Short mmCIF file of C-alpha atoms in Angstrom, two decimals:
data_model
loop_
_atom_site.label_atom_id
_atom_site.label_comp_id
_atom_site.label_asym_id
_atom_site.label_seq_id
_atom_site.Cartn_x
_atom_site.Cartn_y
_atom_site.Cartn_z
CA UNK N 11 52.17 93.94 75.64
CA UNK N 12 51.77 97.65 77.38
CA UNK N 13 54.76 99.79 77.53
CA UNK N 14 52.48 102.42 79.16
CA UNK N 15 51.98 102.25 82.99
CA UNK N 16 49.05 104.51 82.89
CA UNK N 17 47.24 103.10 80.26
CA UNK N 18 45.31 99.46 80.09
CA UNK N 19 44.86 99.32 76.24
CA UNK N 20 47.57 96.96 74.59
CA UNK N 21 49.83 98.04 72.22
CA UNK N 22 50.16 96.36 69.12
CA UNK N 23 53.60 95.24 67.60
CA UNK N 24 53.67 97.50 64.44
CA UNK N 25 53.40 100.46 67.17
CA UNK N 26 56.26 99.40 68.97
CA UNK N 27 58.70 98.74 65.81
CA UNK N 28 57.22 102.03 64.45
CA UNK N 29 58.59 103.86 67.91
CA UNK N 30 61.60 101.79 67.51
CA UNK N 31 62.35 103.63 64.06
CA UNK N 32 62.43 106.62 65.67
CA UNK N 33 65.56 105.64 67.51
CA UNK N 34 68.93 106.46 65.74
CA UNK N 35 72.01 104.65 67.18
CA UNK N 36 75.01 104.85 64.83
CA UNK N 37 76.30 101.69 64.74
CA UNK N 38 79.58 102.72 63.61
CA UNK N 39 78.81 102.92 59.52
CA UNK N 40 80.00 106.29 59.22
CA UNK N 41 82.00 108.46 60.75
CA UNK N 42 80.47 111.25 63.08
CA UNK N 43 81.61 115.02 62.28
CA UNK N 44 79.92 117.11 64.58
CA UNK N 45 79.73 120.88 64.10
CA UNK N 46 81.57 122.73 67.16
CA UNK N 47 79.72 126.25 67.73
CA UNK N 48 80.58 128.06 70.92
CA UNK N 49 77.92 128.69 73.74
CA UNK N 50 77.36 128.78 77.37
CA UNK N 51 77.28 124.82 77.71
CA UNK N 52 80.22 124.36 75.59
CA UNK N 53 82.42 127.00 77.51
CA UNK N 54 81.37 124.73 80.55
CA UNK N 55 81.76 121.66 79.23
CA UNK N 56 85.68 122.59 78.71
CA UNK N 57 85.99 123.92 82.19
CA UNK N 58 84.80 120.63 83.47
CA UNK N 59 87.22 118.72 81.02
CA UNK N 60 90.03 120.79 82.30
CA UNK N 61 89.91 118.88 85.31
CA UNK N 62 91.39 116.11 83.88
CA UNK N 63 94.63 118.67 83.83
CA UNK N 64 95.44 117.12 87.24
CA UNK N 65 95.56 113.77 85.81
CA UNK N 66 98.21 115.45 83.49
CA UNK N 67 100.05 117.50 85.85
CA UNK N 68 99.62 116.08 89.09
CA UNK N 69 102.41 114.11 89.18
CA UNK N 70 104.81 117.07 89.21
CA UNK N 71 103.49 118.51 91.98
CA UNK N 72 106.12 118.34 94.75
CA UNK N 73 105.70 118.21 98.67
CA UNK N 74 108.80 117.87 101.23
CA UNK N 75 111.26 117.34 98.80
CA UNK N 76 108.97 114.49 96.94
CA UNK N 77 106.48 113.92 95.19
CA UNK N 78 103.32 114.96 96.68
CA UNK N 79 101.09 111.84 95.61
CA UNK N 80 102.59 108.68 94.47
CA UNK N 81 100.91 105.36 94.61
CA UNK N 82 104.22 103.30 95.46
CA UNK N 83 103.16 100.05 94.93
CA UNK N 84 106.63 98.09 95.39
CA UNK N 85 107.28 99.41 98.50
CA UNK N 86 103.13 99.50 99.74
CA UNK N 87 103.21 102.83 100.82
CA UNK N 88 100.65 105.41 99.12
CA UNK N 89 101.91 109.61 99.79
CA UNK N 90 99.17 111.86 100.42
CA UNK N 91 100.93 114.76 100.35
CA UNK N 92 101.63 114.60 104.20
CA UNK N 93 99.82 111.70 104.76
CA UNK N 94 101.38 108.19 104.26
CA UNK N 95 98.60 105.35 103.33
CA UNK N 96 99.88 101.91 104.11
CA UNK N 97 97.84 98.62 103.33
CA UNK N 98 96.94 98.15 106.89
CA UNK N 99 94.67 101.72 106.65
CA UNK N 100 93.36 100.22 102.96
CA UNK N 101 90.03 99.98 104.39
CA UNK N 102 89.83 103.55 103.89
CA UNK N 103 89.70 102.94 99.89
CA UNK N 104 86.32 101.11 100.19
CA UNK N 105 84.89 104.14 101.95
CA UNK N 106 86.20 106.28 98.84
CA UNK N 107 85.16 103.69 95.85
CA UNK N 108 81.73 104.01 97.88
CA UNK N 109 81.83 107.19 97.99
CA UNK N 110 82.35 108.32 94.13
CA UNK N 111 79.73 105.43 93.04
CA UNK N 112 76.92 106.96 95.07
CA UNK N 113 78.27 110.45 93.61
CA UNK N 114 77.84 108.77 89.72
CA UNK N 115 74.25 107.64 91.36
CA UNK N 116 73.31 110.39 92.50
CA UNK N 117 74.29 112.62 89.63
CA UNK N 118 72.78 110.02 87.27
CA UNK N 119 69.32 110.18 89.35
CA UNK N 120 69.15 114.17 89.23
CA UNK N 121 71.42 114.99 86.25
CA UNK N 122 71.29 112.22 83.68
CA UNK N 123 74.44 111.25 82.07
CA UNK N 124 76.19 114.33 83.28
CA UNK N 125 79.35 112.23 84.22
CA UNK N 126 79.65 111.24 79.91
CA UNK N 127 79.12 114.41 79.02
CA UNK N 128 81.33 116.58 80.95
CA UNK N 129 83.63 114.52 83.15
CA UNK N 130 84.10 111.31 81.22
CA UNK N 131 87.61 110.96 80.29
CA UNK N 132 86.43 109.11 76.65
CA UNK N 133 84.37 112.03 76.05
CA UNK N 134 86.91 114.68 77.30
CA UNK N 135 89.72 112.58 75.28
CA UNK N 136 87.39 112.42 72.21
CA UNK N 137 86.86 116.31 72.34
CA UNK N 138 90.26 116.71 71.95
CA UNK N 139 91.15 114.75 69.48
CA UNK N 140 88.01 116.26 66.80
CA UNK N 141 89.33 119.63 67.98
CA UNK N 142 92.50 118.89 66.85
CA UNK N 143 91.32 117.38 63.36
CA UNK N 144 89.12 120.22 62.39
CA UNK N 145 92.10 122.44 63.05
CA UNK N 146 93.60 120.40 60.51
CA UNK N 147 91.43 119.38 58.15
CA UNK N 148 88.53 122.03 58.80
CA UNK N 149 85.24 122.13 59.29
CA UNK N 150 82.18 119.13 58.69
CA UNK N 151 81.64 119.32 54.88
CA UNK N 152 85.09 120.06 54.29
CA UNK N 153 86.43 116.57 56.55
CA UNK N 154 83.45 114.41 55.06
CA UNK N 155 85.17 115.58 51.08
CA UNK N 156 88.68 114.92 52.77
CA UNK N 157 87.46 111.61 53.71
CA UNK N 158 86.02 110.20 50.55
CA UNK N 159 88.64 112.16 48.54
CA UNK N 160 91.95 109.76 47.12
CA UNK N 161 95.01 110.13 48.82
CA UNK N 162 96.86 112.50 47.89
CA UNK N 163 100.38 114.53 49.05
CA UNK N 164 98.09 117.08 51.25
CA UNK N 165 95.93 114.42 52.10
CA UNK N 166 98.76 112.03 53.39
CA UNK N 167 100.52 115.28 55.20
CA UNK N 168 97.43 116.38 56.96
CA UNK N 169 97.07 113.21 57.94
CA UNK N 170 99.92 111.84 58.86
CA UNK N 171 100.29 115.27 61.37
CA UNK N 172 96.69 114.59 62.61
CA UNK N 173 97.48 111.24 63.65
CA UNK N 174 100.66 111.93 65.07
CA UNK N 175 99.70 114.38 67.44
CA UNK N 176 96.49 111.91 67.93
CA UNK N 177 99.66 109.27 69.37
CA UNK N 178 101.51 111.81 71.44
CA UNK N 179 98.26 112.61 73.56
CA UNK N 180 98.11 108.94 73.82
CA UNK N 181 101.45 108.26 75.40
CA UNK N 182 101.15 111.57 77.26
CA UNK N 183 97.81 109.69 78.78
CA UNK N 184 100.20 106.43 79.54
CA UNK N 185 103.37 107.91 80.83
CA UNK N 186 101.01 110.10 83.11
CA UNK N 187 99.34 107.31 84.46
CA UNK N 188 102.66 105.64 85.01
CA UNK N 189 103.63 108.80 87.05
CA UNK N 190 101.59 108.56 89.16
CA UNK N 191 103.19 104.97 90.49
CA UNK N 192 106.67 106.49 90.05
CA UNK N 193 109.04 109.58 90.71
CA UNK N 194 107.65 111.28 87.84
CA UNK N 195 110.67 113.33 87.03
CA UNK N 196 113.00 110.19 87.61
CA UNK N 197 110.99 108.38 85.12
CA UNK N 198 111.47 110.98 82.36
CA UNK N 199 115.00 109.77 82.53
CA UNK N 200 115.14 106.25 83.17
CA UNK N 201 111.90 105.75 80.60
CA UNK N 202 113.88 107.19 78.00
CA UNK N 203 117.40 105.61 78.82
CA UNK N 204 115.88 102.05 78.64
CA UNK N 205 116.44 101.63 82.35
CA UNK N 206 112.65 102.05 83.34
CA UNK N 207 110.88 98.80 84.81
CA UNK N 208 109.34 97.23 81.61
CA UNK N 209 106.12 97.44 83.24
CA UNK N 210 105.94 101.10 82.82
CA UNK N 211 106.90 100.05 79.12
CA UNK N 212 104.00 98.26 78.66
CA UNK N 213 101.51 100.28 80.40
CA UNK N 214 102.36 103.03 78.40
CA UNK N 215 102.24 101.20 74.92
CA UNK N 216 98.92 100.19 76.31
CA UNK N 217 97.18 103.13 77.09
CA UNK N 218 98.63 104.81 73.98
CA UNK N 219 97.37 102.20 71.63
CA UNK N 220 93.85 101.95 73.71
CA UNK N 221 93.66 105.84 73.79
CA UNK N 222 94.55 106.06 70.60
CA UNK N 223 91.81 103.89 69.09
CA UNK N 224 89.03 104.62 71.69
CA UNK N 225 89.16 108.26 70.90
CA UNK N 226 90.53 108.59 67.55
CA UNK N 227 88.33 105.80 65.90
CA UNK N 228 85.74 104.44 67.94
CA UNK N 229 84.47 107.85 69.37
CA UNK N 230 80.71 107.12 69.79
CA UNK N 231 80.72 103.73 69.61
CA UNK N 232 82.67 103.46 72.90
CA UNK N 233 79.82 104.69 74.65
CA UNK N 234 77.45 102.59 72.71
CA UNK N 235 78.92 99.45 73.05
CA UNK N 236 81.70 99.20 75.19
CA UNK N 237 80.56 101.52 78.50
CA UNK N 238 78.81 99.69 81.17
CA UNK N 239 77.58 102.59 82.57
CA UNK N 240 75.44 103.10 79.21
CA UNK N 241 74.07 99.83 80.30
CA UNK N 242 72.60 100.71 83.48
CA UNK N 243 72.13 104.25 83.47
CA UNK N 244 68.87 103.98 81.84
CA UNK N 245 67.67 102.44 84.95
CA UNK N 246 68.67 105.16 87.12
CA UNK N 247 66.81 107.52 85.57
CA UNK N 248 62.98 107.92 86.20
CA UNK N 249 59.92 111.16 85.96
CA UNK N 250 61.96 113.35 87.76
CA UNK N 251 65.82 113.15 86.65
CA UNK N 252 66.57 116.49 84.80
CA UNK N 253 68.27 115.92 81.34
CA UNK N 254 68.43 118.10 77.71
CA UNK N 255 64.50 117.54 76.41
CA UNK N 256 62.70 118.96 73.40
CA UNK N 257 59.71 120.93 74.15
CA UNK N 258 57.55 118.76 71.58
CA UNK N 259 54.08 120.62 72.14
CA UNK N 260 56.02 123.71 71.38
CA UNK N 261 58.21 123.14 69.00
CA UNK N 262 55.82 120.87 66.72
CA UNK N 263 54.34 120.89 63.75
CA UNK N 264 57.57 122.01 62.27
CA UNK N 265 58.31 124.12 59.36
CA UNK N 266 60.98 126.58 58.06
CA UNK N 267 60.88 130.72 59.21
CA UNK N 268 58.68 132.20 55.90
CA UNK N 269 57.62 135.58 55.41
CA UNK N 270 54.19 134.78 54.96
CA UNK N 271 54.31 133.05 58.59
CA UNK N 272 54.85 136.92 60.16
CA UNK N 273 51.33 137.37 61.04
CA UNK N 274 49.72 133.96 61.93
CA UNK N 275 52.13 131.14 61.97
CA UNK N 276 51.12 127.80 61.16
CA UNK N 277 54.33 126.03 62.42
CA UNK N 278 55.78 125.58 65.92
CA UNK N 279 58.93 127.48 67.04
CA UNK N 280 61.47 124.64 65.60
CA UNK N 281 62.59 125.54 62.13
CA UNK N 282 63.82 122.38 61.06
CA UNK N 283 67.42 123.52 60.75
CA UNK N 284 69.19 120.26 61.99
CA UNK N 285 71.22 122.09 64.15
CA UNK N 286 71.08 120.46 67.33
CA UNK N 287 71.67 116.97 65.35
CA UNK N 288 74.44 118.69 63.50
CA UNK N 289 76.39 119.48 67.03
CA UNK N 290 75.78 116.23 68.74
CA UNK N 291 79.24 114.08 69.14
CA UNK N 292 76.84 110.91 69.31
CA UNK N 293 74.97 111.69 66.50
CA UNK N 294 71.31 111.73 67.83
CA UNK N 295 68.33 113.78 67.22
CA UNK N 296 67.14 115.02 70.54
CA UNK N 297 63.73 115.81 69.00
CA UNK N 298 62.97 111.85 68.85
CA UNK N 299 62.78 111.75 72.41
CA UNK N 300 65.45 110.35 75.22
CA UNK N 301 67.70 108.13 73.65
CA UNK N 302 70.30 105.56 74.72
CA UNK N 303 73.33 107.52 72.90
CA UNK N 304 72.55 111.46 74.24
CA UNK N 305 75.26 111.87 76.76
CA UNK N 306 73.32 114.89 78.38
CA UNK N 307 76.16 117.22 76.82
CA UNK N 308 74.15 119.54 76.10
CA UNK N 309 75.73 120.82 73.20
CA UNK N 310 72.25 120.80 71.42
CA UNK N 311 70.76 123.44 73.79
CA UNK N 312 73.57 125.64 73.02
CA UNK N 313 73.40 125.13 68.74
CA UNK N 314 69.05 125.93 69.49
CA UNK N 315 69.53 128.87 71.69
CA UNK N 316 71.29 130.31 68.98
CA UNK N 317 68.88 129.53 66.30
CA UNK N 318 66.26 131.10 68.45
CA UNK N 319 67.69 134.08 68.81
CA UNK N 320 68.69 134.33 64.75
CA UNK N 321 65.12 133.85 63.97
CA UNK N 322 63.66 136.09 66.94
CA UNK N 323 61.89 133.41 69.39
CA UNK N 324 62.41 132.65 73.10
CA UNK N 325 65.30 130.47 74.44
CA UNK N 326 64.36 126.87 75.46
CA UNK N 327 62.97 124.86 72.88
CA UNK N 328 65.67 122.64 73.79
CA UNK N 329 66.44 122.65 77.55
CA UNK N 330 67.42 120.96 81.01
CA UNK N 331 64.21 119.59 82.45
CA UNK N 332 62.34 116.51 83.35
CA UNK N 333 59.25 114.62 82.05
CA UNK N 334 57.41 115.33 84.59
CA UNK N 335 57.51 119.46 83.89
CA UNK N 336 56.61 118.85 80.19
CA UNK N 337 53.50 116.62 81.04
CA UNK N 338 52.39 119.50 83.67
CA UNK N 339 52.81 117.02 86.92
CA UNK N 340 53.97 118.76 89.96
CA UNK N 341 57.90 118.54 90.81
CA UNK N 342 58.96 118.79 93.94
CA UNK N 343 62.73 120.65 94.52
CA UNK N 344 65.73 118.23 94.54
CA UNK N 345 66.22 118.52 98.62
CA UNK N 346 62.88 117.16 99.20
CA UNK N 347 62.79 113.96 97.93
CA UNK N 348 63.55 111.72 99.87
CA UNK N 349 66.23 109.30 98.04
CA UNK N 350 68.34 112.48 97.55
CA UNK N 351 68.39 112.71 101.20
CA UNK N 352 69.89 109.23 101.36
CA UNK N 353 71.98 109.46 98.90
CA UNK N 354 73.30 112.22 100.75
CA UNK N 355 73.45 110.22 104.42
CA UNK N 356 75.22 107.61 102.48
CA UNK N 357 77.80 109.90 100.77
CA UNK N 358 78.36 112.08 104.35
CA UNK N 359 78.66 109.24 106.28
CA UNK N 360 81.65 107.43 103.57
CA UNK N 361 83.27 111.27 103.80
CA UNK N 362 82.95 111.21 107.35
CA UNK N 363 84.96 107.96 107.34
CA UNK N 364 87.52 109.27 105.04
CA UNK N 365 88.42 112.08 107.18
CA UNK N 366 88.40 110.41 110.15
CA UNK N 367 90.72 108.03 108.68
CA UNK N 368 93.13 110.60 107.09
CA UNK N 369 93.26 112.73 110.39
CA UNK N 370 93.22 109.77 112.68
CA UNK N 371 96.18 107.85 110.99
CA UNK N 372 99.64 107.22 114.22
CA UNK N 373 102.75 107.85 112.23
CA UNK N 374 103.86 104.45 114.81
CA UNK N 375 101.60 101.28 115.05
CA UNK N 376 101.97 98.72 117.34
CA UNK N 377 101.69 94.87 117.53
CA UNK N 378 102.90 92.30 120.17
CA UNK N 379 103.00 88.80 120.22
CA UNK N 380 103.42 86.83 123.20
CA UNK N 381 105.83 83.68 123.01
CA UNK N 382 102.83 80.55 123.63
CA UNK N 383 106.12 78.13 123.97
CA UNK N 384 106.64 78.26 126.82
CA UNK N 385 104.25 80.93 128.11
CA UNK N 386 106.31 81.83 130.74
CA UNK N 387 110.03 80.80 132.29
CA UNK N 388 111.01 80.90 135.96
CA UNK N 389 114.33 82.67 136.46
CA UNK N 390 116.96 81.93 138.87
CA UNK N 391 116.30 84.92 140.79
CA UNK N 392 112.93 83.19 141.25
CA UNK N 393 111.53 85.75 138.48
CA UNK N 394 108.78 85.03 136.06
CA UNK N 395 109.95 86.21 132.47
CA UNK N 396 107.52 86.31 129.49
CA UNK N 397 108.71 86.77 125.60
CA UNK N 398 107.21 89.19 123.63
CA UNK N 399 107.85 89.75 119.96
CA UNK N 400 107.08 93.88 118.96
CA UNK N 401 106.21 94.87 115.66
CA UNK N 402 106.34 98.37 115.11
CA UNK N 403 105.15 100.08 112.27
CA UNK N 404 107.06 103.20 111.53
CA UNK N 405 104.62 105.15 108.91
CA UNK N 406 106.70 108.11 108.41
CA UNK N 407 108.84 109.48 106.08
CA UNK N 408 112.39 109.18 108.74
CA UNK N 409 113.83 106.63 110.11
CA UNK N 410 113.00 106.92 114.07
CA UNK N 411 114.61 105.76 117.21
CA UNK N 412 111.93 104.31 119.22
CA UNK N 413 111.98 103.82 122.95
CA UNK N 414 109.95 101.18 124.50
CA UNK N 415 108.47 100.92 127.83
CA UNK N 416 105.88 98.45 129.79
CA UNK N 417 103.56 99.37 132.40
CA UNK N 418 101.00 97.34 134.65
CA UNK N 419 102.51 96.31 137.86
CA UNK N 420 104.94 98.22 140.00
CA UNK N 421 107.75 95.56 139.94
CA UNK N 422 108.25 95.12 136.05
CA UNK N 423 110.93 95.08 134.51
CA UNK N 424 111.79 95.45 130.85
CA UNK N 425 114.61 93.58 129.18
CA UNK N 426 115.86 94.39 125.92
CA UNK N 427 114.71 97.56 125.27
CA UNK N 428 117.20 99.51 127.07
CA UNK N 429 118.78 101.59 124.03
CA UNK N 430 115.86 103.18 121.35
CA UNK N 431 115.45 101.02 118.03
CA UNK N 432 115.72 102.20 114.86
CA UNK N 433 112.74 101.54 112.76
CA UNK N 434 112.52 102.45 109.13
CA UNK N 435 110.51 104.93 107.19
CA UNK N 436 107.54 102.61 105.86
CA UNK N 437 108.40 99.46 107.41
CA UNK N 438 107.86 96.82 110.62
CA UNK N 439 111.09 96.43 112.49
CA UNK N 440 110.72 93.53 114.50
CA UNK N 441 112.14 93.43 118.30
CA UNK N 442 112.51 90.49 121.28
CA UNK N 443 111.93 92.03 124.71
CA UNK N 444 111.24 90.67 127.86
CA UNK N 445 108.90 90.95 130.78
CA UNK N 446 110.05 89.96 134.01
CA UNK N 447 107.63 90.22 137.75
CA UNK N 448 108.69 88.50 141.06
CA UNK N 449 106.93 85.38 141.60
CA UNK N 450 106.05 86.56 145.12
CA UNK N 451 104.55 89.78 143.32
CA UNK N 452 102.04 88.23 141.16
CA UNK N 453 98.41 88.53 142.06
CA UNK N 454 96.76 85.92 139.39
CA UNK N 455 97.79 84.03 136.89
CA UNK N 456 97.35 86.88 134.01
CA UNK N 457 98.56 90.17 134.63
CA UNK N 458 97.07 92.65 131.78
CA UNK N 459 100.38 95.07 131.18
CA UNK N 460 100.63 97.69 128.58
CA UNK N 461 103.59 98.67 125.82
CA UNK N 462 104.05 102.13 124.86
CA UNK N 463 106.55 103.35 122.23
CA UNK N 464 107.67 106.91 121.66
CA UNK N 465 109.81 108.42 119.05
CA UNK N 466 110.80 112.31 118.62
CA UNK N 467 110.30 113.24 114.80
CA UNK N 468 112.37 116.02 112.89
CA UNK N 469 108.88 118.09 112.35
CA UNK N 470 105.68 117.72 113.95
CA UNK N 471 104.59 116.85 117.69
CA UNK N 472 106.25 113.13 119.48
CA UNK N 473 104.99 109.73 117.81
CA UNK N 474 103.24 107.45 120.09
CA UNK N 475 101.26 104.56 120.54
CA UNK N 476 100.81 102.09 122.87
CA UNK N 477 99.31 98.10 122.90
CA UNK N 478 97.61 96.19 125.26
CA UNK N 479 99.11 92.85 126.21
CA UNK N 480 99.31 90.01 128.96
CA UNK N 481 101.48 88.78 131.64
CA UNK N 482 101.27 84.76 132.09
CA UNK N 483 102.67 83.06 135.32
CA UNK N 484 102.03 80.28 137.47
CA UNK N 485 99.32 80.44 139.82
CA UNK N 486 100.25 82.45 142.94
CA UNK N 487 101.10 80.60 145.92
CA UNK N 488 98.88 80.48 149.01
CA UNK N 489 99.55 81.83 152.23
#
């Protein structure tokens, strides 16, 4: 067995279980109190997390007199701030689930786990949450007593406050999520009146209870063992990726700062101090090497950039870079290789499709069915008439009067469409017309002729479409 590319001797067993010690996963036997220190990757990493404040707050946001995006599922219509989505333009979500998982792929290739530690909402959620308990119950050595202390009056109190603000983010995460499906203001009411759908009920008891436990109690572990992503990111990565590394060759032999060490030292520029374990929310030492629970937070760079500077030696012990740079290879720049280029392609041309979609979407669409029993009728008046069934699609926010008309042949005429009809906001109105030609006028025995539809809107330029269709008669007599 050879876990070395480069090399052709074997490796024996005891050398792989001895590397294997080196790994630390916490398998969830005690509880993880990591130290929070500020820095320049930890004032970033909150900037990041305050993204999720549109998850929060989006909801409320309101455009037209409503709200500006609501996924209304009962009705199938999906508000875009001006933009209505209906099912038939769904295709347009493929494009953007494409679109964000060659973003994660991307990032992954370059970045590492980037997404875990800065965007994830577990990890944003779980950053929270140990913010709020070491605002109650203090710093690392001072939760680990609390924790094996007896209960107690203060104990109970801090407690029972702790976890009680632990379930109001919780059901502030499910009622949010249910807002977005929902008149969020309307559902403040009804939610709390008993007179909301009990499916907003139960999503928000279940995303309270999940958020809750996820990042109240199983922190870590979440990532460890319930994540898929931590499953395949590790084959994402490969020589290149950039992700938080310890500068081994310059940071080893280790040994703590000593007076005696002013003139020669004898130790490499990491002082043992724990420090970078002591920050990490997963609980791994980066100095063992890359390891399946380092969320590329980074918080370690930030606890040994510190330490550095306390003990008067450059900046970067611990740092963003890739194997190849600390084995001396050359590295070429991130737009020159050439996956990053497809990755790229891929993403533009899923964008491209987006916002063709978005900006190309008719506020009217258009279907017509011709009758097939019978195809056609012969009038009285020695007419050929043709049934057609319209569907029209009104995907604005009004009702609109629609006005039909049929082209193709200079002696049509339309029946049944002589006043406008009234479609809907969001929904196909259905409408019978008629197509009628002189016998005498009919060249062939399928006429192509073409529906348009027209509406004037309160705001914003005419709605229009139009539809091919055909004409059937009987086969024009000879002369």
């Amino acid at each position: 067995m050879n876990t070395d590319p480069e090399s052709t001797a074997p490796v024996s067993v005891d050398a792989l279980y001895a590397e294997a010690d080196d790994w630390h996963v916490n398998a969830g036997g005690q509880t993880i109190h990591a130290k929070r220190i500020p820095g320049r990757w930890r004032t970033i990493k909150w900037a990041m997390a305050s993204v999720w404040l549109i998850y929060l707050l989006g909801p409320y946001l309101r455009w037209d007199g409503r709200q500006a995006v609501l996924f209304d599922i009962p009705n199938r219509q999906y508000h875009l701030f001006s933009v209505t989505v209906l099912p038939q333009d769904f295709w347009m979500l493929s494009l953007l689930l494409l679109f964000f998982a060659i973003l994660l792929a991307v990032m992954t290739a370059l970045v590492g786990r980037v997404w875990c530690g800065f965007f994830c909402f577990q990890t944003v959620w779980t950053d929270v949450f140990t913010w709020i308990e070491e605002r109650l119950e203090g710093p690392p050595a001072a939760r680990r007593k609390l924790d094996a202390a007896p209960m107690s009056r203060e104990k109970l109190k801090v407690r029972a406050i702790k976890h009680g603000l632990w379930l109001l983010i919780g059901f502030l995460t499910g009622f949010s999520f249910v807002s977005w499906f929902t008149d969020a203001p309307t559902l403040w009411w009804t939610f709390f009146t008993g007179q909301a759908n009990g499916a907003a009920y139960v999503t928000v008891a279940l995303f309270t209870a999940g958020t809750y436990v996820l990042a109240g109690f199983l922190r870590e572990q979440t990532c460890f063992w319930l994540c898929p992503y931590a499953r395949i990111q590790g084959v994402m990565l490969d020589r290149s990726t950039i992700v938080p590394t310890y500068d081994e060759r310059r940071g080893e032999p280790r040994g703590r700062v000593k007076r005696e060490d002013e003139g020669e030292r004898t130790t490499g520029d990491c002082v043992d101090c724990n420090q970078c374990l002591a920050v990490c929310p997963t609980g791994v030492d980066i100095r063992r090497g890359q390891q399946e629970g380092c969320i590329t937070c980074a918080l370690c760079l930030d606890a040994c950039d510190q330490v550095m500077d306390k003990v008067g030696r450059p900046r970067g012990l611990i740092r963003y870079a890739s194997l190849d740079e600390f084995e001396g290879r050359s590295t070429s720049r991130l737009w020159l290789r050439p996956r990053v280029w497809v990755y790229v392609l891929i993403l533009g041309l899923s964008l491209s499709g987006i916002l063709y979609g978005l900006t190309s979407l008719d506020p009217l669409e258009l279907r017509v069915l011709h009758e097939r029993a019978p195809l056609f009728v012969l009038q009285s008046d020695g007419s050929i008439q043709n049934k057609y069934t319209l569907k029209i699609l009104n995907k604005t926010h009004e009702p609109l009067a629609v006005t039909v008309r049929a082209t193709g042949h200079d002696d049509l005429t339309l029946v049944g469409a002589e006043q406008p009809i009234e479609t809907m906001p969001g929904g196909v109105t259905p409408a019978t017309v008629f197509v009628r030609i002189p016998r005498e006028a009919l060249e062939s025995e399928q006429q192509p002729i073409v529906f348009r539809i027209e509406a004037e809107r309160t705001t914003g330029e005419p709605a229009l479409t139009e539809r091919e269709s055909v004409f059937v008669g009987p086969e024009p007599r000879s002369d």
